[in-house]
PDB file of C-alpha atoms in Angstrom:
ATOM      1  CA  UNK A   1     107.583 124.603  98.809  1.00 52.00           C
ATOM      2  CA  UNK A   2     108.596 122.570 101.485  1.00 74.00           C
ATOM      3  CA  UNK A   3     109.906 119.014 100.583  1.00 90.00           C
ATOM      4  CA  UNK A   4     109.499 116.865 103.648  1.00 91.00           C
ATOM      5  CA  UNK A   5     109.049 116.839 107.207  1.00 89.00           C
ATOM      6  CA  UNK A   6     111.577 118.999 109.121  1.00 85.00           C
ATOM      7  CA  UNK A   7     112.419 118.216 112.741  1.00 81.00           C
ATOM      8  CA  UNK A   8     114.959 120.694 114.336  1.00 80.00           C
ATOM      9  CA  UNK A   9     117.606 119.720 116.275  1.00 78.00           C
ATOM     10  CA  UNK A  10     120.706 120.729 118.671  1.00 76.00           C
ATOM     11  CA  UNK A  11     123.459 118.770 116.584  1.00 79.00           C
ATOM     12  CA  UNK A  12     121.591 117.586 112.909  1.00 83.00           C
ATOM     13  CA  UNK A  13     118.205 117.810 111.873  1.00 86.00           C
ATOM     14  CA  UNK A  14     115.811 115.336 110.642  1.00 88.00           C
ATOM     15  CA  UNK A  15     114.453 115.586 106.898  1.00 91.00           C
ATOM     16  CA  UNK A  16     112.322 112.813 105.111  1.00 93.00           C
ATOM     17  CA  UNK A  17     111.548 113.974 101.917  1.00 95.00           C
ATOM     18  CA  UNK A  18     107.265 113.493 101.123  1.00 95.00           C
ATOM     19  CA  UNK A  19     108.075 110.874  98.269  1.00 94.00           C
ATOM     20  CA  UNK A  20     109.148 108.483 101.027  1.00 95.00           C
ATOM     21  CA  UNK A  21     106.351 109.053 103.775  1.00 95.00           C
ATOM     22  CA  UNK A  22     104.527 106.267 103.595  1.00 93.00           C
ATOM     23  CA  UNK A  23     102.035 107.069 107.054  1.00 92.00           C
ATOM     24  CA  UNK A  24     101.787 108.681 109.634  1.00 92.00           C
ATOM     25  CA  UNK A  25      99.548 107.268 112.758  1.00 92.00           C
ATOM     26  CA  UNK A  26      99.189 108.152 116.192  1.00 91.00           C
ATOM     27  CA  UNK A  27     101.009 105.213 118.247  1.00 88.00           C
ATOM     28  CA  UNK A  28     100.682 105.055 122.495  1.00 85.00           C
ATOM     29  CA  UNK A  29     103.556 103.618 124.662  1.00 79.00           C
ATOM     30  CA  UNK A  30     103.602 102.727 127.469  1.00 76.00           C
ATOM     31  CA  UNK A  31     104.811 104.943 129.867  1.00 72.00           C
ATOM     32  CA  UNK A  32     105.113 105.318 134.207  1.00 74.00           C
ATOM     33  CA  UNK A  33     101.920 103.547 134.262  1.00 75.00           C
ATOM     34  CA  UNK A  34      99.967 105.085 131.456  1.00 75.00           C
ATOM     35  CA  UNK A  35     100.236 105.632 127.779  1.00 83.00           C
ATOM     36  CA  UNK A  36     102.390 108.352 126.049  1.00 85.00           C
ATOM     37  CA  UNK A  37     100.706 109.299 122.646  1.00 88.00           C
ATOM     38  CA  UNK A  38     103.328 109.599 120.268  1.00 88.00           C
ATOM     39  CA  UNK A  39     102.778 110.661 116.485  1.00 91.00           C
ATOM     40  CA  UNK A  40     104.809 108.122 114.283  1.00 90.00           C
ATOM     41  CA  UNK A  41     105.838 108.340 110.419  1.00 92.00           C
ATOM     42  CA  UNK A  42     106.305 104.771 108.980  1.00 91.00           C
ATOM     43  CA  UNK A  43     109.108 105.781 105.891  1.00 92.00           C
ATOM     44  CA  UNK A  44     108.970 103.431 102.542  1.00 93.00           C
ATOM     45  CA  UNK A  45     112.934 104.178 101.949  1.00 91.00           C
ATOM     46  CA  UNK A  46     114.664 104.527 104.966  1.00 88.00           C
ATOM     47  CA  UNK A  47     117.320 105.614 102.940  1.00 91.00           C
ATOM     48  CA  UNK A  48     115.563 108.465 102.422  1.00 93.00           C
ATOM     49  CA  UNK A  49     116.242 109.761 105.960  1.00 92.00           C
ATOM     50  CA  UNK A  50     118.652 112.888 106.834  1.00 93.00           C
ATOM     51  CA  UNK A  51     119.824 112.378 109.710  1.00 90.00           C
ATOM     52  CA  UNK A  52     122.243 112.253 113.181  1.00 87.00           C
ATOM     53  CA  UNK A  53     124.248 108.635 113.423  1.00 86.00           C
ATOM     54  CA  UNK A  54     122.412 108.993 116.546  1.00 85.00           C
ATOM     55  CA  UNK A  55     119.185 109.184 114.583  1.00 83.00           C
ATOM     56  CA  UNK A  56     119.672 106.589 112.327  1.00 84.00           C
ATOM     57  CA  UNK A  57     120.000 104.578 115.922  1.00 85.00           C
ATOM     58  CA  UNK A  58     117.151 105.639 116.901  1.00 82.00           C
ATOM     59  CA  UNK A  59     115.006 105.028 113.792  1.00 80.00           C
ATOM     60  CA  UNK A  60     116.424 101.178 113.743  1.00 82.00           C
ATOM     61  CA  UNK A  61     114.888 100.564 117.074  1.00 81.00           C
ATOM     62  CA  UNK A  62     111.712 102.587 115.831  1.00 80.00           C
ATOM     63  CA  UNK A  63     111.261 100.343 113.012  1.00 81.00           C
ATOM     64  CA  UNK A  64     110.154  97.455 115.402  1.00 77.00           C
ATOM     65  CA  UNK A  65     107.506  99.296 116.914  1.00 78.00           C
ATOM     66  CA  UNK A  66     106.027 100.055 113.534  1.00 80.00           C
ATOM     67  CA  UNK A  67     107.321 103.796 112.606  1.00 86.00           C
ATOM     68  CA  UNK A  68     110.708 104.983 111.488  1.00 86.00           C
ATOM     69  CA  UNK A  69     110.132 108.274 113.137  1.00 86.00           C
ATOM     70  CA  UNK A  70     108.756 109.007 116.888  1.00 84.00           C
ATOM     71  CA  UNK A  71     107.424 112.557 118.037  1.00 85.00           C
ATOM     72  CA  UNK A  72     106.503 112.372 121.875  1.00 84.00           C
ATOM     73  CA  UNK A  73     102.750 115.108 122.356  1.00 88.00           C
ATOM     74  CA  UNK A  74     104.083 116.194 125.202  1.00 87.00           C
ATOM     75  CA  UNK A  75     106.835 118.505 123.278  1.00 86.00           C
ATOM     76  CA  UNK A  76     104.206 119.453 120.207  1.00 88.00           C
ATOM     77  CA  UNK A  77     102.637 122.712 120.030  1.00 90.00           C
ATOM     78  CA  UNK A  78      99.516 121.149 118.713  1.00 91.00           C
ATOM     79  CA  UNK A  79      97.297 117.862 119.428  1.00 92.00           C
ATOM     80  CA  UNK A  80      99.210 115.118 118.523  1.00 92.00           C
ATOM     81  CA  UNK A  81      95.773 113.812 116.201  1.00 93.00           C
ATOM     82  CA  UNK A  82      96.128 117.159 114.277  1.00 95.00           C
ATOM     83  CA  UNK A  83      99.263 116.358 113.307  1.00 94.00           C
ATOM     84  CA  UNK A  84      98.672 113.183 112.059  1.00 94.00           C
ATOM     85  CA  UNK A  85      95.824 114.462 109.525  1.00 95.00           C
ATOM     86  CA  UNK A  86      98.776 117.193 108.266  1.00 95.00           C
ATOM     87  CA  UNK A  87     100.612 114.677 107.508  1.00 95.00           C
ATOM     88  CA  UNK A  88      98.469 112.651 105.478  1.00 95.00           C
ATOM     89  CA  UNK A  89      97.190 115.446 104.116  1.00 96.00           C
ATOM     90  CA  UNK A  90     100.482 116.530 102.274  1.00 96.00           C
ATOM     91  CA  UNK A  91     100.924 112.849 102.070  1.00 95.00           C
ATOM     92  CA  UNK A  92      98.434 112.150  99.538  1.00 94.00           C
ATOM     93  CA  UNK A  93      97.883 116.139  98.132  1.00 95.00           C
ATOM     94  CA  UNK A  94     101.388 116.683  96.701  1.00 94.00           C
ATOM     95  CA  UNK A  95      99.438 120.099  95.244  1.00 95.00           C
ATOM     96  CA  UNK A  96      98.760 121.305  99.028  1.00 95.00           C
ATOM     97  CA  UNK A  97     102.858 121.458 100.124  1.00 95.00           C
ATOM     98  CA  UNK A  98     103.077 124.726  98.796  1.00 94.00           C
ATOM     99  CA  UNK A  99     100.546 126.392 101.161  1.00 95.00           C
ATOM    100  CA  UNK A 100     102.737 124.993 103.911  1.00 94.00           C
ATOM    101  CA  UNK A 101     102.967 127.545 106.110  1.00 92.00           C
ATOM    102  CA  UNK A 102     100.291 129.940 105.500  1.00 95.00           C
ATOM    103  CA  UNK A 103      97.699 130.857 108.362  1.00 96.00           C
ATOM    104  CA  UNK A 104      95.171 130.341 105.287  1.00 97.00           C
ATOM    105  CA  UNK A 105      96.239 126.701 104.816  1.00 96.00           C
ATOM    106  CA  UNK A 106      96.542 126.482 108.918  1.00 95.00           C
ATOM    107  CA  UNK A 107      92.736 127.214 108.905  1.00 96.00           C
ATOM    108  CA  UNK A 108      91.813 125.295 105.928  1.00 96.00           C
ATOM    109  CA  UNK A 109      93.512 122.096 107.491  1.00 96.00           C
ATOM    110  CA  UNK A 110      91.704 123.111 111.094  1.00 95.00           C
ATOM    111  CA  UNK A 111      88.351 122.840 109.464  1.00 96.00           C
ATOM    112  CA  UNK A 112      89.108 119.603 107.723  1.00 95.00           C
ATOM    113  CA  UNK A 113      90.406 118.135 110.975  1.00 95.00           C
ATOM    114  CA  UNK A 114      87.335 119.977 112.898  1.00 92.00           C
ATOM    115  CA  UNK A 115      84.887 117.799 110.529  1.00 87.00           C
ATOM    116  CA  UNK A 116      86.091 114.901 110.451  1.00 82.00           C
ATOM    117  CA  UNK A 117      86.173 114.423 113.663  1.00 68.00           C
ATOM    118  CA  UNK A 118      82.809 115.339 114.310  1.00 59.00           C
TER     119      UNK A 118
END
């Protein structure tokens, strides 16, 4: 089962372990004259956080803008608002972490997102 968010990286990865996601929300910033969406995950323990020196950097500044953890939509795979329900989802449905993964749980979570935003 997996045990937190996962973000790959070059030097150190990223791992927050679910017990310490405390939201995640989808936050724009301003950017060349519009607004970046960005998917954000506000952490209850900071502590909590695996990650780079550089990345502990880089979550202090996040902090003031609301989210310990920033994920630009223009390097996701999927809408950035998708995302955001996954996370919540496994958030608050500690029984749903072990489906991570599957295409059945992919589809299951498409259809939830699918209706709720109808």
């Amino acid at each position: 089962m997996p045990s937190g968010p996962y973000v790959p990286s070059a030097r150190r990865p990223t791992f927050v372990p679910w017990a310490a996601v405390q939201d995640g929300f989808l936050h724009r910033v301003a950017h060349r004259g519009g607004a970046e969406p960005f998917v954000a995950v506000a952490v209850s323990d900071p502590a909590a956080i695996r990650t780079s020196r550089a990345g502990r950097l880089l979550h202090a500044a996040n902090r003031g803008f609301g989210g310990d953890l920033y994920f630009a939509a223009r390097i996701m795979a999927t809408e950035p608002e998708f995302l955001v329900h996954a996370i919540d989802v496994y958030r608050s449905s500690p029984e749903r972490r072990q489906a991570i993964g599957k295409a059945d749980e992919l589809e299951r979570l498409r259809g939830e997102w699918a209706g709720s935003a109808a």
